[in-house]
CSV table of C-alpha atoms and ligand atoms in Angstrom, one decimal:
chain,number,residue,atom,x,y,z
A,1,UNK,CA,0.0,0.0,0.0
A,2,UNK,CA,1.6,3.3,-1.2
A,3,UNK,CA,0.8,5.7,1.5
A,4,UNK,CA,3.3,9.0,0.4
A,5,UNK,CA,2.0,10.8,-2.4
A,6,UNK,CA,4.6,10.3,-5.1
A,7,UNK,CA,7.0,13.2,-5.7
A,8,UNK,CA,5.9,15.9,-8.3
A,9,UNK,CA,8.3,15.9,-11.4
A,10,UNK,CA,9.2,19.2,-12.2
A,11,UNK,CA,6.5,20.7,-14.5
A,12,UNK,CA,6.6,23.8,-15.9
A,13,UNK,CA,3.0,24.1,-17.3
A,14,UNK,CA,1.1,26.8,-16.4
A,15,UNK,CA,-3.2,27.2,-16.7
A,16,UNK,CA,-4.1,30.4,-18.5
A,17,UNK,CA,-7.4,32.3,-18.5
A,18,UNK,CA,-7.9,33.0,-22.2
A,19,UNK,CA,-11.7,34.0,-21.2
A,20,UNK,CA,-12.8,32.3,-24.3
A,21,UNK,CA,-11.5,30.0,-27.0
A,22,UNK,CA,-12.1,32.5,-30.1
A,23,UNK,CA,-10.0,34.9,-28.3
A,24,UNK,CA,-7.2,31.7,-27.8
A,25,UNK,CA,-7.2,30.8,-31.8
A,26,UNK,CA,-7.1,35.0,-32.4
A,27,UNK,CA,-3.8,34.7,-30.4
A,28,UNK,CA,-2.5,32.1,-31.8
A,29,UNK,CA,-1.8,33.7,-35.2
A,30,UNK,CA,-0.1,36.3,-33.4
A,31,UNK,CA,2.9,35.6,-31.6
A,32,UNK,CA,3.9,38.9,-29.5
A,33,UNK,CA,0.3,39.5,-28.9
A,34,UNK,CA,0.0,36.0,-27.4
A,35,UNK,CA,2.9,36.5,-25.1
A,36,UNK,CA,2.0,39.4,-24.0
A,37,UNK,CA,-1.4,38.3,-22.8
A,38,UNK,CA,0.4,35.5,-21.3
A,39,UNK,CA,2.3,37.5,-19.2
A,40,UNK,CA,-0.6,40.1,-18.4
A,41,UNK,CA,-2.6,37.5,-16.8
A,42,UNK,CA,0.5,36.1,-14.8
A,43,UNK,CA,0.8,39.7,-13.2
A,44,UNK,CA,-2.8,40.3,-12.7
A,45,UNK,CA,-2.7,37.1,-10.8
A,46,UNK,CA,0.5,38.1,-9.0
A,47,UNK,CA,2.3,35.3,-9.7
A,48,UNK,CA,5.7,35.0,-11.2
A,49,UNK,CA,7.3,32.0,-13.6
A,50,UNK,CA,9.2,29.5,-11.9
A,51,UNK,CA,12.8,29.9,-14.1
A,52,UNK,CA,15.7,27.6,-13.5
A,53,UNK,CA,17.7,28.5,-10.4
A,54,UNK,CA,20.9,30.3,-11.5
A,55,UNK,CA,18.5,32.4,-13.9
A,56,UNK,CA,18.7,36.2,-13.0
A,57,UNK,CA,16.5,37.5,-15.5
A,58,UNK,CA,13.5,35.5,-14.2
A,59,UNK,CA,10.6,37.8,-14.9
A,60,UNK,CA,11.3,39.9,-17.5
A,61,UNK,CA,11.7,37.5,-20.2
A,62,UNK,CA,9.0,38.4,-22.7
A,63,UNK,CA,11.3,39.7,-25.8
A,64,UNK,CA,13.6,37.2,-25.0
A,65,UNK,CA,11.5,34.2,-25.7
A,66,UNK,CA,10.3,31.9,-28.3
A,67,UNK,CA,7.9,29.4,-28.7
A,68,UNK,CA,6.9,26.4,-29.9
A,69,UNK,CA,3.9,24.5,-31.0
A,70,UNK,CA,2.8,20.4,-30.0
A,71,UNK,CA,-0.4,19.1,-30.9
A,72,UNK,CA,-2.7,18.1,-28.1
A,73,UNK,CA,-5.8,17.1,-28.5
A,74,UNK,CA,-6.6,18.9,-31.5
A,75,UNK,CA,-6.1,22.2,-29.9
A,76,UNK,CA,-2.5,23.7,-30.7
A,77,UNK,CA,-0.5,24.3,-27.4
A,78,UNK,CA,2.5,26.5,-27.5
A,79,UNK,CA,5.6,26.4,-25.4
A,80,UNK,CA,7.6,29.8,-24.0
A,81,UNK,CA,11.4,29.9,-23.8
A,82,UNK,CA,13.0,31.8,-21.0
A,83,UNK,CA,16.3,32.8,-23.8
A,84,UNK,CA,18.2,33.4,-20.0
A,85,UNK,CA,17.8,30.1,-18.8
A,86,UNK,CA,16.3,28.3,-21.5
A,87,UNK,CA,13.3,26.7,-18.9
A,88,UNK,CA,10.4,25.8,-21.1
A,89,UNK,CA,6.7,26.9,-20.0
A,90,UNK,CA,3.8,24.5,-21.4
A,91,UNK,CA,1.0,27.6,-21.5
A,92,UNK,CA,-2.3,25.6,-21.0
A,93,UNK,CA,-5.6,27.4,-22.2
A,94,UNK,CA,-7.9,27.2,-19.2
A,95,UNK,CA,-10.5,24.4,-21.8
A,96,UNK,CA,-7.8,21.9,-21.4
A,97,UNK,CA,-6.6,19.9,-18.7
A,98,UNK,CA,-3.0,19.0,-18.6
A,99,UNK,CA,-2.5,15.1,-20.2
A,100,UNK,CA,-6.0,14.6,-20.0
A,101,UNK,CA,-8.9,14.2,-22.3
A,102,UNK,CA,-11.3,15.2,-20.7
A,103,UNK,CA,-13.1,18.5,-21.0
A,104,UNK,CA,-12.9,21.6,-17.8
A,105,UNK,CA,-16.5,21.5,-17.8
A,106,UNK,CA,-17.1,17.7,-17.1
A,107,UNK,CA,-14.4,17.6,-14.7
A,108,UNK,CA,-16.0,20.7,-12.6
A,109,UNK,CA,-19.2,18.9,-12.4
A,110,UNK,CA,-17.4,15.4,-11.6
A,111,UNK,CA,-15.5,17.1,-9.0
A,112,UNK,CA,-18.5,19.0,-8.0
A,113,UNK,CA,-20.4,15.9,-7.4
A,114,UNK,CA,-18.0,13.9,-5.7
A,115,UNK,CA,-17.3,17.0,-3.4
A,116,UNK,CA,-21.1,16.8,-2.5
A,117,UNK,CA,-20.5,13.3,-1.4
A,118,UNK,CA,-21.5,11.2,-4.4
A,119,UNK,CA,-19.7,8.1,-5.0
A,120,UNK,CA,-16.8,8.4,-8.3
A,121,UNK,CA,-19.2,5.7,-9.3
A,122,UNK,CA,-22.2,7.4,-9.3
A,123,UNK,CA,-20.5,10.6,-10.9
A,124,UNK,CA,-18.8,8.7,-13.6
A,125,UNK,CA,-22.2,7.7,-14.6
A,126,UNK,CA,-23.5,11.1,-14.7
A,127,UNK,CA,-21.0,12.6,-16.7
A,128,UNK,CA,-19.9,9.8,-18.9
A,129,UNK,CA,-16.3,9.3,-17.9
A,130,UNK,CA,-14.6,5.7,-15.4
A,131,UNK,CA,-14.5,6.3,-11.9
A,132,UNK,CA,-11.0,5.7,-12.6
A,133,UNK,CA,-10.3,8.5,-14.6
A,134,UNK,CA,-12.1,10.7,-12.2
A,135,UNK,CA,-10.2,9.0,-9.1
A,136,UNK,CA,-6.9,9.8,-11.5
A,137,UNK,CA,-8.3,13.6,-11.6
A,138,UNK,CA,-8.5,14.1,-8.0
A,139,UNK,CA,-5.1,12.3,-7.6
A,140,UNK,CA,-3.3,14.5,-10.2
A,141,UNK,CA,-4.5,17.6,-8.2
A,142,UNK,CA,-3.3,15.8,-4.7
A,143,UNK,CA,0.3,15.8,-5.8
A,144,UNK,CA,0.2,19.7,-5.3
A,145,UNK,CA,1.0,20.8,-1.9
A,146,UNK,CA,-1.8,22.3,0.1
A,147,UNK,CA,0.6,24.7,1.5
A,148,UNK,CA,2.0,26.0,-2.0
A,149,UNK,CA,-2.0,26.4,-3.4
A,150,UNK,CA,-2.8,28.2,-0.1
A,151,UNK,CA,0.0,30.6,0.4
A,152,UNK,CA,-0.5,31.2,-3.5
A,153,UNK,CA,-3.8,32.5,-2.8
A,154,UNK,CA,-2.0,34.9,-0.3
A,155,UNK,CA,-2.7,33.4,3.4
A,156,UNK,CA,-0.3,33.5,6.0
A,157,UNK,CA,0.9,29.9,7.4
A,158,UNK,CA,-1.2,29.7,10.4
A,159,UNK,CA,0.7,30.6,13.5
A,160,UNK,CA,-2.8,29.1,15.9
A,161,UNK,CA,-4.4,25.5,14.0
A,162,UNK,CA,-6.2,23.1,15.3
A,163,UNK,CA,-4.7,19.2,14.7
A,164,UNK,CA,-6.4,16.1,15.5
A,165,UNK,CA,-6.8,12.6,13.4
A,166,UNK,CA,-9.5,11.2,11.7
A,167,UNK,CA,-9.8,7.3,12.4
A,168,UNK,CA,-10.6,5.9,9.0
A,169,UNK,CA,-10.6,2.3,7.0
A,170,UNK,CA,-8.9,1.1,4.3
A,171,UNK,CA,-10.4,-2.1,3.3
A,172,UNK,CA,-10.5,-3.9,6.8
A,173,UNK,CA,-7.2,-1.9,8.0
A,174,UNK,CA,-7.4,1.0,10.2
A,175,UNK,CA,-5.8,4.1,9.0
A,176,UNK,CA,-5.7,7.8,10.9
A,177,UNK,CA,-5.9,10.9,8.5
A,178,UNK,CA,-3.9,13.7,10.6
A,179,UNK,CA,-5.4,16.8,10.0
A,180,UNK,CA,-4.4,20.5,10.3
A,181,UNK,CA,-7.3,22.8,10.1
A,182,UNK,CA,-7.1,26.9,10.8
A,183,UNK,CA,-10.5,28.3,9.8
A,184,UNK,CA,-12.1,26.9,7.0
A,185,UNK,CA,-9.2,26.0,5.3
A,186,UNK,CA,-7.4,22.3,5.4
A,187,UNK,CA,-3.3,23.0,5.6
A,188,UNK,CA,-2.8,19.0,6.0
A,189,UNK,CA,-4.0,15.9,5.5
A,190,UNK,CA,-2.7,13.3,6.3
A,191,UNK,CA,-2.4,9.7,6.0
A,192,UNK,CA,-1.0,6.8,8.4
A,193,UNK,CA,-1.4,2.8,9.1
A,194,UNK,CA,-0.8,3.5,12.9
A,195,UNK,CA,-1.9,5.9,15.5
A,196,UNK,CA,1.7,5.8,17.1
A,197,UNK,CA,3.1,9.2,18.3
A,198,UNK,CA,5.8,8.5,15.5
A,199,UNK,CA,3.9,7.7,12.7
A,200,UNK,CA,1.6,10.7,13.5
A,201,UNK,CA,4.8,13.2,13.5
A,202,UNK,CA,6.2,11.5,10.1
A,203,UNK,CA,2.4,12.8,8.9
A,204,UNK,CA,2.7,16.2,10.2
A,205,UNK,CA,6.5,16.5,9.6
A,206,UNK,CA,5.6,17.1,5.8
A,207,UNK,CA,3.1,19.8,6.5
A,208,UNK,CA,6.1,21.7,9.0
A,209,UNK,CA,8.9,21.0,5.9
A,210,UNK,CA,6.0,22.3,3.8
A,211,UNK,CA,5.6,25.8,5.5
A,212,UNK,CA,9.2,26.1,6.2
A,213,UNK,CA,10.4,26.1,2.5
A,214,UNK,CA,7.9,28.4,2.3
A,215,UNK,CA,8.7,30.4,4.9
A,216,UNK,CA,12.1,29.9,6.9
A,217,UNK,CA,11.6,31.7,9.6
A,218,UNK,CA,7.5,29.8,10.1
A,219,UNK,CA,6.7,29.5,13.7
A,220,UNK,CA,3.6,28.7,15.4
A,221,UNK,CA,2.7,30.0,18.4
A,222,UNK,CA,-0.8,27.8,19.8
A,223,UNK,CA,-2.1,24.5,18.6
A,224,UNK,CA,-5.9,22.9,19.9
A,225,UNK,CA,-5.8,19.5,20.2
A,226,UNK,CA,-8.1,16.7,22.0
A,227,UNK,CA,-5.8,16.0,24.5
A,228,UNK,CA,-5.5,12.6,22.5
A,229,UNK,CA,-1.8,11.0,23.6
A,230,UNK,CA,0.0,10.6,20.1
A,231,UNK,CA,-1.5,13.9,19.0
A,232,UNK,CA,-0.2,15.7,21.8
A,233,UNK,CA,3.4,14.1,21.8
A,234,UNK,CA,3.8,14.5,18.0
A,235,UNK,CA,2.9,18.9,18.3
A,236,UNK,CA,5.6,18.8,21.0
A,237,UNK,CA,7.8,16.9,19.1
A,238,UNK,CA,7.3,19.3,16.1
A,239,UNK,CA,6.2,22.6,17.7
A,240,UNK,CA,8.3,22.7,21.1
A,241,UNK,CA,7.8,26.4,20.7
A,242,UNK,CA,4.0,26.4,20.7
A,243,UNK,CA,0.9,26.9,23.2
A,244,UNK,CA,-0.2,23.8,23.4
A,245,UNK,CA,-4.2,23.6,24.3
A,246,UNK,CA,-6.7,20.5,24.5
A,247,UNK,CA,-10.2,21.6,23.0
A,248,UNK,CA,-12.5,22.7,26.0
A,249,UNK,CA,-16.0,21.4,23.9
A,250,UNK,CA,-14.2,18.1,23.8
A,251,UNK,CA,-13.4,18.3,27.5
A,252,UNK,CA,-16.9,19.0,28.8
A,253,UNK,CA,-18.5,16.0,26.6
A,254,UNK,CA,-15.3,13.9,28.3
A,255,UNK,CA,-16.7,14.8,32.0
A,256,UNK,CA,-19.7,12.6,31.8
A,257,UNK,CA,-17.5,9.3,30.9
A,258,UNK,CA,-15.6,9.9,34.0
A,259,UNK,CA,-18.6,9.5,36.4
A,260,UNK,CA,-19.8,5.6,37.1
A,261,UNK,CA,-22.7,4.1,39.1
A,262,UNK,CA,-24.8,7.6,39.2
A,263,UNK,CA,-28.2,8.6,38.6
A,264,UNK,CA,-28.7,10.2,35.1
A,265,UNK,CA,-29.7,13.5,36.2
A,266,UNK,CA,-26.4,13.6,38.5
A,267,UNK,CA,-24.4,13.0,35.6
A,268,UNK,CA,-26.1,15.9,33.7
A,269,UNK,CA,-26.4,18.3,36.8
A,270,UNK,CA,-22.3,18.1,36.9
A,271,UNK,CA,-21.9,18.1,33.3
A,272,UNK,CA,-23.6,21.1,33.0
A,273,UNK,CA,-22.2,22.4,35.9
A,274,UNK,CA,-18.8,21.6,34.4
A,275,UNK,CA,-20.0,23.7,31.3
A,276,UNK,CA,-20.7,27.0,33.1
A,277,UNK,CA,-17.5,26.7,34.6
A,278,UNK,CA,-15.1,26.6,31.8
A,279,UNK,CA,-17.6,29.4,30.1
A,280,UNK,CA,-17.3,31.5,32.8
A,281,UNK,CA,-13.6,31.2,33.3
A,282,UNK,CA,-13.3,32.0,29.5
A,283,UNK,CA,-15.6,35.4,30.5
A,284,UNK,CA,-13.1,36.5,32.4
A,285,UNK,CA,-10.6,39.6,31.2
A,286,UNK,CA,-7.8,38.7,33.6
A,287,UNK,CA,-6.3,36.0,36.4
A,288,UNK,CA,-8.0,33.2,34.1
A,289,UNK,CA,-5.9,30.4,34.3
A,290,UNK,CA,-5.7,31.5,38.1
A,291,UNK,CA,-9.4,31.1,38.3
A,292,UNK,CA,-9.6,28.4,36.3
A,293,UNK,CA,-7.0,26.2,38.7
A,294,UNK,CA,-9.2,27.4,41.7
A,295,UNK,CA,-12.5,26.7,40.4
A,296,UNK,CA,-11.5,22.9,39.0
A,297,UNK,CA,-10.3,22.4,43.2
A,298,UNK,CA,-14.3,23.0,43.9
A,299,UNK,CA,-15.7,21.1,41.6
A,300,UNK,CA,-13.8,18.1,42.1
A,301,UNK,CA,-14.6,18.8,45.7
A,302,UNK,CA,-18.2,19.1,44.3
A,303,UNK,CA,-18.5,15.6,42.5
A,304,UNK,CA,-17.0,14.5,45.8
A,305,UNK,CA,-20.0,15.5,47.8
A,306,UNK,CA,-22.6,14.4,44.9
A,307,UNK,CA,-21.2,11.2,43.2
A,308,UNK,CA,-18.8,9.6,45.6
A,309,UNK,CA,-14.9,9.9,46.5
A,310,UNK,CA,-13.9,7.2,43.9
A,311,UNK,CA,-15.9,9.4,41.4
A,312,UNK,CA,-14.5,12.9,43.2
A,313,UNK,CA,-10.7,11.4,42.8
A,314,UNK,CA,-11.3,10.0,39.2
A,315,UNK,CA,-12.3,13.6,38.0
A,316,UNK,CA,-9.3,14.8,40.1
A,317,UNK,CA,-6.4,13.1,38.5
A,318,UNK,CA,-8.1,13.7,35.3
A,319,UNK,CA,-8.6,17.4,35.8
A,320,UNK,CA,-4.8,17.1,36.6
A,321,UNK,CA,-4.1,15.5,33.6
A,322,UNK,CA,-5.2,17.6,31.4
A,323,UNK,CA,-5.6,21.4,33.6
A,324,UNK,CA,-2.1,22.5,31.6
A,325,UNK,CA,-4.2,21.9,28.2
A,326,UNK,CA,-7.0,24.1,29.2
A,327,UNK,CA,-5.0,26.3,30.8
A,328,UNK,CA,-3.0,26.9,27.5
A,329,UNK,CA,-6.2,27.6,25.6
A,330,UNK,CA,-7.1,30.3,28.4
A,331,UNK,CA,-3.7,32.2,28.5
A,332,UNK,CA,-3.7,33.1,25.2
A,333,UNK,CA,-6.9,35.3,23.5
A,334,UNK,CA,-5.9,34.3,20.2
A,335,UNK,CA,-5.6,30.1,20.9
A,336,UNK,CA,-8.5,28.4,19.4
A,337,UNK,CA,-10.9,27.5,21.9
A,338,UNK,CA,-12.5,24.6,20.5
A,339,UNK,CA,-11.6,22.1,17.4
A,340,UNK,CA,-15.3,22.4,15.9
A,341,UNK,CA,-13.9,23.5,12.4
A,342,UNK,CA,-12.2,20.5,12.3
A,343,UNK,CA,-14.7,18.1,13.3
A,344,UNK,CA,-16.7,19.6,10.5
A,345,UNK,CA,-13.9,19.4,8.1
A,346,UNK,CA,-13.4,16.0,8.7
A,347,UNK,CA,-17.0,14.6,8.5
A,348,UNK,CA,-16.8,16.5,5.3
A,349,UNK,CA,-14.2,14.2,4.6
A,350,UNK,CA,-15.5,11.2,6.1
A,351,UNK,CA,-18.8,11.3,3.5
A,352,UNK,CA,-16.8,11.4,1.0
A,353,UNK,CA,-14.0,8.7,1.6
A,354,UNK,CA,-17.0,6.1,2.9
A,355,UNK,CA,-18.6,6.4,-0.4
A,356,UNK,CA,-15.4,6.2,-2.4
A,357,UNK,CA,-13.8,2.6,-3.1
A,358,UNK,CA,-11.4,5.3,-4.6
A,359,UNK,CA,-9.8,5.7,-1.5
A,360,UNK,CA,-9.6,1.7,-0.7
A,361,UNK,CA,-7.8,0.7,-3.8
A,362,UNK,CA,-4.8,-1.1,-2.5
A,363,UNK,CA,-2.5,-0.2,-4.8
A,364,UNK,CA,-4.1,3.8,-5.1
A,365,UNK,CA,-2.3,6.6,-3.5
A,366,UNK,CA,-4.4,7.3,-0.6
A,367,UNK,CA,-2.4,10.8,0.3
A,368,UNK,CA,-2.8,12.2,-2.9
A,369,UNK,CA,-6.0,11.1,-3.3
A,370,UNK,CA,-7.0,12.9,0.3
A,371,UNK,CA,-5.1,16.1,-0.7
A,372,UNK,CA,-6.9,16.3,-3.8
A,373,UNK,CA,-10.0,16.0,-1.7
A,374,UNK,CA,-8.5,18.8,0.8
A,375,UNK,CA,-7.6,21.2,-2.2
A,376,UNK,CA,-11.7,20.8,-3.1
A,377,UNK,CA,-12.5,21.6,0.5
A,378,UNK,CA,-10.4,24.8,0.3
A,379,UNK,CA,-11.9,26.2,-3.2
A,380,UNK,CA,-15.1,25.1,-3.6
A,381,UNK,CA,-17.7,27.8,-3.0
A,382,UNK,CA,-19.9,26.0,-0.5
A,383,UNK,CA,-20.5,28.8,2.4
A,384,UNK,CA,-24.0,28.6,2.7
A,385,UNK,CA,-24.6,31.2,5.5
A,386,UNK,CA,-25.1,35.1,4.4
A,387,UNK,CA,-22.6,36.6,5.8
A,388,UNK,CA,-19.9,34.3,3.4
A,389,UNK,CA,-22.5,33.2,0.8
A,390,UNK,CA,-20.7,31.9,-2.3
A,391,UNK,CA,-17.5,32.1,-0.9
A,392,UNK,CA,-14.5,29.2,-1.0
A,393,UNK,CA,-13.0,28.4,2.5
A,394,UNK,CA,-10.1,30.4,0.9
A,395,UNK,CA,-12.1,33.7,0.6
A,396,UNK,CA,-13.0,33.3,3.7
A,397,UNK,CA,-10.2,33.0,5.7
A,398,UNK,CA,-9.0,36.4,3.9
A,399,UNK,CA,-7.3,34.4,0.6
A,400,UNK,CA,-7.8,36.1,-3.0
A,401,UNK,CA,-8.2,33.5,-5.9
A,402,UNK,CA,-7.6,34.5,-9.4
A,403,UNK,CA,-11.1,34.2,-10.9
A,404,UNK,CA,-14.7,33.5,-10.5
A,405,UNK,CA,-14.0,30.2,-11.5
A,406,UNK,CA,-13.6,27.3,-8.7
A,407,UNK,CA,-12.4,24.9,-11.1
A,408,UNK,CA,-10.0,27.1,-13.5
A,409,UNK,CA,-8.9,28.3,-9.6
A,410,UNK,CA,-8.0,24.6,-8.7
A,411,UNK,CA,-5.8,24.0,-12.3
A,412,UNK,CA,-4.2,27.8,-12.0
A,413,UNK,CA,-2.6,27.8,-8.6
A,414,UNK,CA,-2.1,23.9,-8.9
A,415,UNK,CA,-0.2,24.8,-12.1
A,416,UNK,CA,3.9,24.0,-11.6
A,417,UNK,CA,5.2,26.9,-13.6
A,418,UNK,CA,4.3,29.3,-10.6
A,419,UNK,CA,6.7,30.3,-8.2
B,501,ZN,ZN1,14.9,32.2,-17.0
């Protein structure tokens, strides 16, 4: 089972927005005027061409170059020459898809579909193409980098995320799909056979080598976890520098688990009670964690009195356990204060890899085929509420895409003649 997406051979193609294909076969005829559109839709998207490392001139290349012409599909494709450096750019017009037949429209709605949570079997019905070939589509897509796409579209690395794993099966194996989530936006995700502190940081490790070739000088200053073991140890492993806090949401629906042989309504009194408590101490402008550490002493004196000493000492070594998490989240106003956003990133996730015998191909490529599925979580419009409507998770979180387009979006800043 391949579980490491395989590595991206340097490409040099590049999507362009010709608007319209009448305006693509005017160009063609028309050499300067081609390049120059070329390199007027490069700058309005703020992007630059990825040239060949010693290459000085990268940039200002346009006189320089020359061009050639393949045959693809019927549709003539032409190649730029950097004269500097001699790197060759494939210019894609935004109706073709790079080695593929298939046409930008069918693959949108494909994509679409599968996104809503239809099966690739279902969608390949609908629009005429194999499952395979539409598995192959989200695949080619997942050998991209989240972070590269993301920071493309002009967001920061996130210095506060939210991590956690999603348990998951691959044919009767479990498998764990680490997850990085700040906002509505997916930075990582992951894949792993075990739910080992190791194999956890090997999974996140790539997101950290990610952001730091992006960004040297990437730290991150608070990370919201569950408080789950392997979770915890792999952030400190990777993070040392960070706030580390557990989720509080996650710790008031723990609280009930930890109370045995009790009447219902006890259980829910102290639950609630439990609630109010960690609300109020988040109410509170100043001496929080203080409060915080005093309060906790009273209400495990509390469950004492109402459930029991075995039940009072249980919540006890658990509230000791786990006080430095919650403490974390309450020292800092910017931490996350609970991992929400990523539960709801993951089941919409989870629909889509139960439906999706994709995903459990033994010989597929599981993490490509999940950051394909991350990159449609990011730039598919699906913000239903007013305040965002029509929006991608991208927009937003503050990102600018380059068009109106989702899908043209997706083949643009997953294009590998961008720097
Ligand atoms: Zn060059």
């Amino acid at each position: 089972m391949q579980n490491t997406a395989r590595q991206t051979r340097e490409n040099r193609t590049i999507t362009v927005d010709f608007q319209n294909e009448a305006t693509y076969c005017q160009l063609m005829g028309d050499g300067k005027a081609f390049v120059e559109f070329v390199l007027a839709f490069i700058l309005s998207c703020g992007f630059q061409l990825k040239h060949k490392a010693m290459c000085r001139d990268g940039g200002g290349l346009t006189r320089h170059s020359h061009y050639l012409r393949v045959r693809l599909g019927g549709v003539t494709i032409w190649r730029l020459q950097c004269t500097t450096c001699h790197a060759v750019f494939t210019v894609l017009p935004h109706f073709v898809l790079r080695y593929r037949q298939m046409r930008p429209d069918v693959a949108r709605d494909a994509l679409l579909a599968t996104h809503g949570g239809l099966s690739l079997e279902l969608c390949a019905v609908l629009y005429h193409i194999s499952p395979m070939a539409l598995s192959r589509l989200v695949c080619a897509f997942g050998h991209h980098s989240l972070v590269t796409v993301l920071t493309r579209c002009g967001l920061s690395l996130p210095t506060y995320f939210l991590a956690d794993e999603k348990h998951s099966r691959c044919l009767t194996a479990k498998v764990y799909v680490p997850t990085i989530v700040q906002g509505r936006v997916l930075w990582h995700l992951g894949y792993t056979t075990e739910a080992s502190a190791a194999a956890f940081t090997q999974s996140y490790q790539e997101f950290q080598r990610a952001a730091l070739h992006q960004e040297p000088t990437y730290r991150v200053r608070g990370i919201l976890t569950d408080g789950f073991d392997s979770t915890t140890k792999s952030m400190r492993t990777l993070f040392p520098e960070a706030r580390l806090g557990y989720c509080l949401r996650h710790a008031i629906n723990k609280l009930p688990g930890k109370l045995t042989a009790i009447a219902s309504p006890v259980r829910k009194a102290l639950r609630s009670q439990f609630h109010t408590l960690l609300y109020r101490a988040r109410q509170r402008k100043s001496l929080r964690v203080f409060a915080l550490g005093q309060r906790l002493r009273h209400f495990a004196d509390h469950v004492t009195q109402k459930a029991g000493v075995a039940n009072g000492e249980r919540v006890r070594r658990w509230f000791q356990e786990k006080k430095t998490g919650w403490y974390a989240v309450l020292a800092d106003p910017q931490m996350p204060v609970t991992s929400t956003l990523l539960d709801q990133a993951h089941n919409a996730i989870e629909r889509k890899l139960f439906m999706m015998k994709g995903f459990h191909h033994p010989k597929g490529s599981q993490q490509a085929f999940l950051t394909g599925l991350a990159h449609l979580y990011n730039l598919i419009p699906y913000q239903r509420r007013a305040i965002h409507a029509g929006q991608c998770g991208v927009e937003v979180e503050g990102g600018r895409v380059p068009t109106v387009d989702w899908f043209l979006n997706l083949q643009i800043l997953t294009s590998g003649g961008f720097r």
